[in-house]
């Protein structure tokens, strides 16, 4: 049973570019959450998707957007990249009564 | 607002000794608490959760956590540490009703546990 899978594992971009990160949830999970983990910090909540709609959003600008597809997979899009967007981006999936399970993340580096 | 605090950035313990990683929380309503572990270049791995019931929660790899409502604490413990337990540990609290699939996690800053041989 595959867990949460994220792609790509690493990505290097330059300031001003746009990036799309992808996540496939654990089998049986219908809710996907995205977190940003800066170096030396705990993960910070970006947003959560359920039934293809954004249900909750953390304190992140509109440059961060997402999508959830009918098969529950999800994308995180970041526009106009800033140096401060360099971080590990984690996807977590869950279902009713289950804890959030995390993927190994995408390491995004902005030059 | 929900929050957790991990007062120690680092915990060092000898192999075979008991270990404790501390966490305190602040929530409105009933707490729904978690511990996760992160190994280098990996995501977070679920260890255990507290929903309700017994104050001592048992989890994966021999870890357990003690919920103390009066002290608003949820400390992670293990009776005998292993070198392989060395990792970054995060305490988290979830908002929204535990009966809902929704709800974000609020994480502490993490505690680096080092177990030396």
Short mmCIF file of C-alpha atoms in Angstrom, two decimals:
data_model
loop_
_atom_site.label_atom_id
_atom_site.label_comp_id
_atom_site.label_asym_id
_atom_site.label_seq_id
_atom_site.Cartn_x
_atom_site.Cartn_y
_atom_site.Cartn_z
CA UNK A 1 0.00 0.00 0.00
CA UNK A 2 1.73 3.15 -1.22
CA UNK A 3 1.90 6.03 1.16
CA UNK A 4 1.86 9.69 0.24
CA UNK A 5 4.01 10.36 -2.82
CA UNK A 6 5.34 13.74 -3.87
CA UNK A 7 7.10 14.92 -6.99
CA UNK A 8 9.61 16.15 -7.78
CA UNK A 9 11.93 15.46 -4.84
CA UNK A 10 14.14 18.44 -5.56
CA UNK A 11 13.66 21.58 -7.61
CA UNK A 12 15.79 24.62 -8.31
CA UNK A 13 14.17 27.81 -9.56
CA UNK A 14 15.10 31.46 -9.88
CA UNK A 15 13.32 34.46 -8.43
CA UNK A 16 10.16 35.43 -10.28
CA UNK A 17 9.53 31.98 -11.74
CA UNK A 18 6.53 29.80 -11.11
CA UNK A 19 6.52 26.24 -9.75
CA UNK A 20 4.06 23.35 -9.48
CA UNK A 21 4.45 20.60 -6.91
CA UNK A 22 2.42 17.41 -6.99
CA UNK A 23 1.05 15.02 -4.41
CA UNK A 24 -0.73 11.67 -4.52
CA UNK A 25 -2.46 10.81 -1.25
CA UNK A 26 -2.31 7.54 0.59
CA UNK A 27 -4.86 5.03 -0.67
CA UNK A 28 -8.22 5.59 0.99
CA UNK A 29 -7.49 9.21 1.96
CA UNK A 30 -9.61 12.04 0.59
CA UNK A 31 -8.17 15.14 2.27
CA UNK A 32 -4.88 16.75 1.30
CA UNK A 33 -2.98 19.39 3.26
CA UNK A 34 0.15 21.29 2.29
CA UNK A 35 2.82 22.56 4.68
CA UNK A 36 5.97 24.63 4.27
CA UNK A 37 8.95 23.70 6.43
CA UNK A 38 11.75 26.25 6.46
CA UNK A 39 15.18 25.17 7.64
CA UNK A 40 15.23 24.67 11.39
CA UNK A 41 11.50 25.28 11.78
CA UNK A 42 8.36 23.25 12.27
CA UNK A 43 5.98 22.81 9.34
CA UNK A 44 3.62 25.74 8.68
CA UNK A 45 0.17 25.09 7.27
CA UNK A 46 -0.50 26.48 3.79
CA UNK A 47 -3.95 25.12 2.91
CA UNK A 48 -6.18 22.06 2.90
CA UNK A 49 -8.30 20.53 0.15
CA UNK A 50 -11.36 18.31 0.45
CA UNK A 51 -13.89 17.48 -2.24
CA UNK A 52 -11.85 19.54 -4.69
CA UNK A 53 -12.29 22.74 -2.70
CA UNK A 54 -9.93 24.73 -0.50
CA UNK A 55 -11.35 24.32 3.01
CA UNK A 56 -8.80 26.08 5.18
CA UNK A 57 -5.93 28.41 4.51
CA UNK A 58 -2.98 29.46 6.60
CA UNK A 59 -1.20 32.80 6.59
CA UNK A 60 0.25 32.59 3.08
CA UNK A 61 -0.14 35.11 0.25
CA UNK A 62 -2.24 34.56 -2.85
CA UNK A 63 0.91 33.62 -4.74
CA UNK A 64 0.31 30.21 -3.20
CA UNK A 65 -2.57 28.36 -4.81
CA UNK A 66 -3.67 24.80 -5.16
CA UNK A 67 -5.95 22.31 -6.73
CA UNK A 68 -7.41 18.92 -5.92
CA UNK A 69 -8.49 16.49 -8.62
CA UNK A 70 -11.35 13.96 -8.55
CA UNK A 71 -8.85 11.18 -7.78
CA UNK A 72 -7.85 13.19 -4.65
CA UNK A 73 -4.38 14.05 -5.94
CA UNK A 74 -3.32 17.64 -5.45
CA UNK A 75 -1.04 20.37 -6.76
CA UNK A 76 0.59 23.32 -5.05
CA UNK A 77 1.42 26.27 -7.30
CA UNK A 78 3.65 29.15 -6.28
CA UNK A 79 3.94 32.22 -8.51
CA UNK A 80 6.53 35.01 -8.54
CA UNK A 81 8.98 33.01 -6.45
CA UNK A 82 10.96 34.80 -3.75
CA UNK A 83 14.18 33.75 -2.07
CA UNK A 84 12.16 33.23 1.11
CA UNK A 85 10.10 30.53 -0.58
CA UNK A 86 13.08 28.18 -0.34
CA UNK A 87 11.89 25.35 1.91
CA UNK A 88 10.76 21.75 2.13
CA UNK A 89 7.14 21.50 0.98
CA UNK A 90 5.24 18.68 2.60
CA UNK A 91 1.99 17.12 1.52
CA UNK A 92 -0.14 15.26 4.04
CA UNK A 93 -3.23 13.18 3.41
CA UNK A 94 -5.92 12.00 5.78
CA UNK A 95 -9.43 10.67 6.03
CA UNK A 96 -12.11 10.70 8.70
CA UNK A 97 -10.70 9.53 12.01
CA UNK A 98 -7.18 9.07 10.67
CA UNK A 99 -4.07 11.10 11.48
CA UNK A 100 -2.36 13.02 8.72
CA UNK A 101 0.28 10.98 6.88
CA UNK A 102 3.12 12.88 5.24
CA UNK A 103 5.13 12.41 2.09
CA UNK A 104 8.87 12.93 1.96
CA UNK A 105 8.45 16.40 0.56
CA UNK A 106 9.79 18.50 -2.28
CA UNK A 107 12.94 20.49 -1.55
CA UNK A 108 12.57 23.82 -3.36
CA UNK A 109 15.61 26.04 -3.74
CA UNK A 110 15.31 29.57 -5.11
CA UNK A 111 18.43 31.19 -6.59
CA UNK B 1 -5.79 29.95 18.78
CA UNK B 2 -4.06 26.61 19.01
CA UNK B 3 -0.36 26.36 19.69
CA UNK B 4 2.29 24.01 21.01
CA UNK B 5 5.64 24.72 22.58
CA UNK B 6 8.67 22.47 22.71
CA UNK B 7 10.93 24.10 25.28
CA UNK B 8 14.07 22.13 24.42
CA UNK B 9 15.81 22.48 21.07
CA UNK B 10 18.02 19.49 21.86
CA UNK B 11 17.85 16.44 24.11
CA UNK B 12 20.85 14.19 24.57
CA UNK B 13 20.62 10.79 26.24
CA UNK B 14 22.75 7.67 26.48
CA UNK B 15 21.57 4.48 24.83
CA UNK B 16 19.57 2.34 27.23
CA UNK B 17 18.51 5.29 29.37
CA UNK B 18 14.94 6.60 29.46
CA UNK B 19 14.16 9.63 27.33
CA UNK B 20 11.62 12.43 27.60
CA UNK B 21 10.84 15.06 24.96
CA UNK B 22 8.66 17.83 26.34
CA UNK B 23 5.62 19.51 24.82
CA UNK B 24 3.06 21.93 26.21
CA UNK B 25 -0.06 23.03 24.40
CA UNK B 26 -2.66 25.76 24.31
CA UNK B 27 -6.06 25.00 22.81
CA UNK B 28 -9.63 26.17 22.91
CA UNK B 29 -11.74 23.14 23.56
CA UNK B 30 -10.59 19.57 23.85
CA UNK B 31 -7.05 18.87 22.65
CA UNK B 32 -6.27 16.50 19.81
CA UNK B 33 -2.51 15.94 20.11
CA UNK B 34 0.14 14.21 18.03
CA UNK B 35 3.81 13.31 17.94
CA UNK B 36 5.70 12.98 14.68
CA UNK B 37 9.34 12.08 13.98
CA UNK B 38 11.46 13.33 11.08
CA UNK B 39 14.63 11.65 9.89
CA UNK B 40 17.11 13.56 7.69
CA UNK B 41 15.78 14.34 4.22
CA UNK B 42 12.48 12.65 4.95
CA UNK B 43 8.92 13.69 5.70
CA UNK B 44 7.19 13.41 9.04
CA UNK B 45 6.32 9.98 10.37
CA UNK B 46 3.33 9.56 12.68
CA UNK B 47 4.20 8.14 16.13
CA UNK B 48 1.08 8.47 18.26
CA UNK B 49 -1.99 10.55 19.05
CA UNK B 50 -4.18 11.48 21.99
CA UNK B 51 -7.89 11.84 21.42
CA UNK B 52 -9.54 10.96 24.70
CA UNK B 53 -9.40 8.29 27.36
CA UNK B 54 -6.26 7.00 29.03
CA UNK B 55 -3.67 9.63 29.79
CA UNK B 56 -0.85 7.29 28.74
CA UNK B 57 -0.86 6.72 24.99
CA UNK B 58 1.25 4.01 23.40
CA UNK B 59 2.61 4.42 19.90
CA UNK B 60 5.10 3.08 17.40
CA UNK B 61 8.66 1.86 18.10
CA UNK B 62 8.15 1.66 21.87
CA UNK B 63 7.28 5.33 22.29
CA UNK B 64 4.53 6.54 24.58
CA UNK B 65 3.21 9.91 25.63
CA UNK B 66 1.65 11.16 28.83
CA UNK B 67 -1.25 13.59 28.60
CA UNK B 68 -1.61 15.92 31.59
CA UNK B 69 -4.60 18.23 31.37
CA UNK B 70 -3.81 20.28 34.47
CA UNK B 71 -0.29 21.03 33.23
CA UNK B 72 -1.39 21.22 29.54
CA UNK B 73 1.47 18.91 28.65
CA UNK B 74 1.94 15.98 26.31
CA UNK B 75 5.47 14.68 26.88
CA UNK B 76 6.93 11.94 24.69
CA UNK B 77 8.71 9.13 26.51
CA UNK B 78 10.57 5.90 25.92
CA UNK B 79 11.84 3.61 28.68
CA UNK B 80 15.08 2.65 26.91
CA UNK B 81 16.55 4.81 24.14
CA UNK B 82 18.22 3.43 21.01
CA UNK B 83 20.85 5.11 18.83
CA UNK B 84 18.38 4.71 15.95
CA UNK B 85 15.90 6.95 17.82
CA UNK B 86 18.14 9.93 17.02
CA UNK B 87 15.95 12.26 14.92
CA UNK B 88 13.89 15.45 15.01
CA UNK B 89 10.65 15.16 16.98
CA UNK B 90 7.60 17.38 16.53
CA UNK B 91 4.61 17.83 18.76
CA UNK B 92 1.40 19.02 17.08
CA UNK B 93 -2.16 19.94 17.93
CA UNK B 94 -5.10 19.81 15.56
CA UNK B 95 -7.94 22.26 15.39
CA UNK B 96 -11.55 21.61 14.47
CA UNK B 97 -13.73 18.81 15.63
CA UNK B 98 -12.04 15.45 15.85
CA UNK B 99 -15.07 13.98 14.14
CA UNK B 100 -14.22 15.90 11.01
CA UNK B 101 -11.74 14.93 8.35
CA UNK B 102 -10.74 18.59 8.18
CA UNK B 103 -8.42 20.45 10.45
CA UNK B 104 -4.91 21.83 10.26
CA UNK B 105 -1.98 20.84 12.42
CA UNK B 106 -0.08 23.39 14.48
CA UNK B 107 3.50 22.23 15.04
CA UNK B 108 6.13 23.09 17.60
CA UNK B 109 9.64 24.07 16.52
CA UNK B 110 10.91 20.55 17.00
CA UNK B 111 13.37 18.89 19.38
CA UNK B 112 16.52 17.23 18.08
CA UNK B 113 17.05 13.99 19.99
CA UNK B 114 20.55 12.54 20.02
CA UNK B 115 21.15 9.13 21.55
CA UNK B 116 24.83 8.29 21.94
CA UNK B 117 26.17 4.74 22.22
#
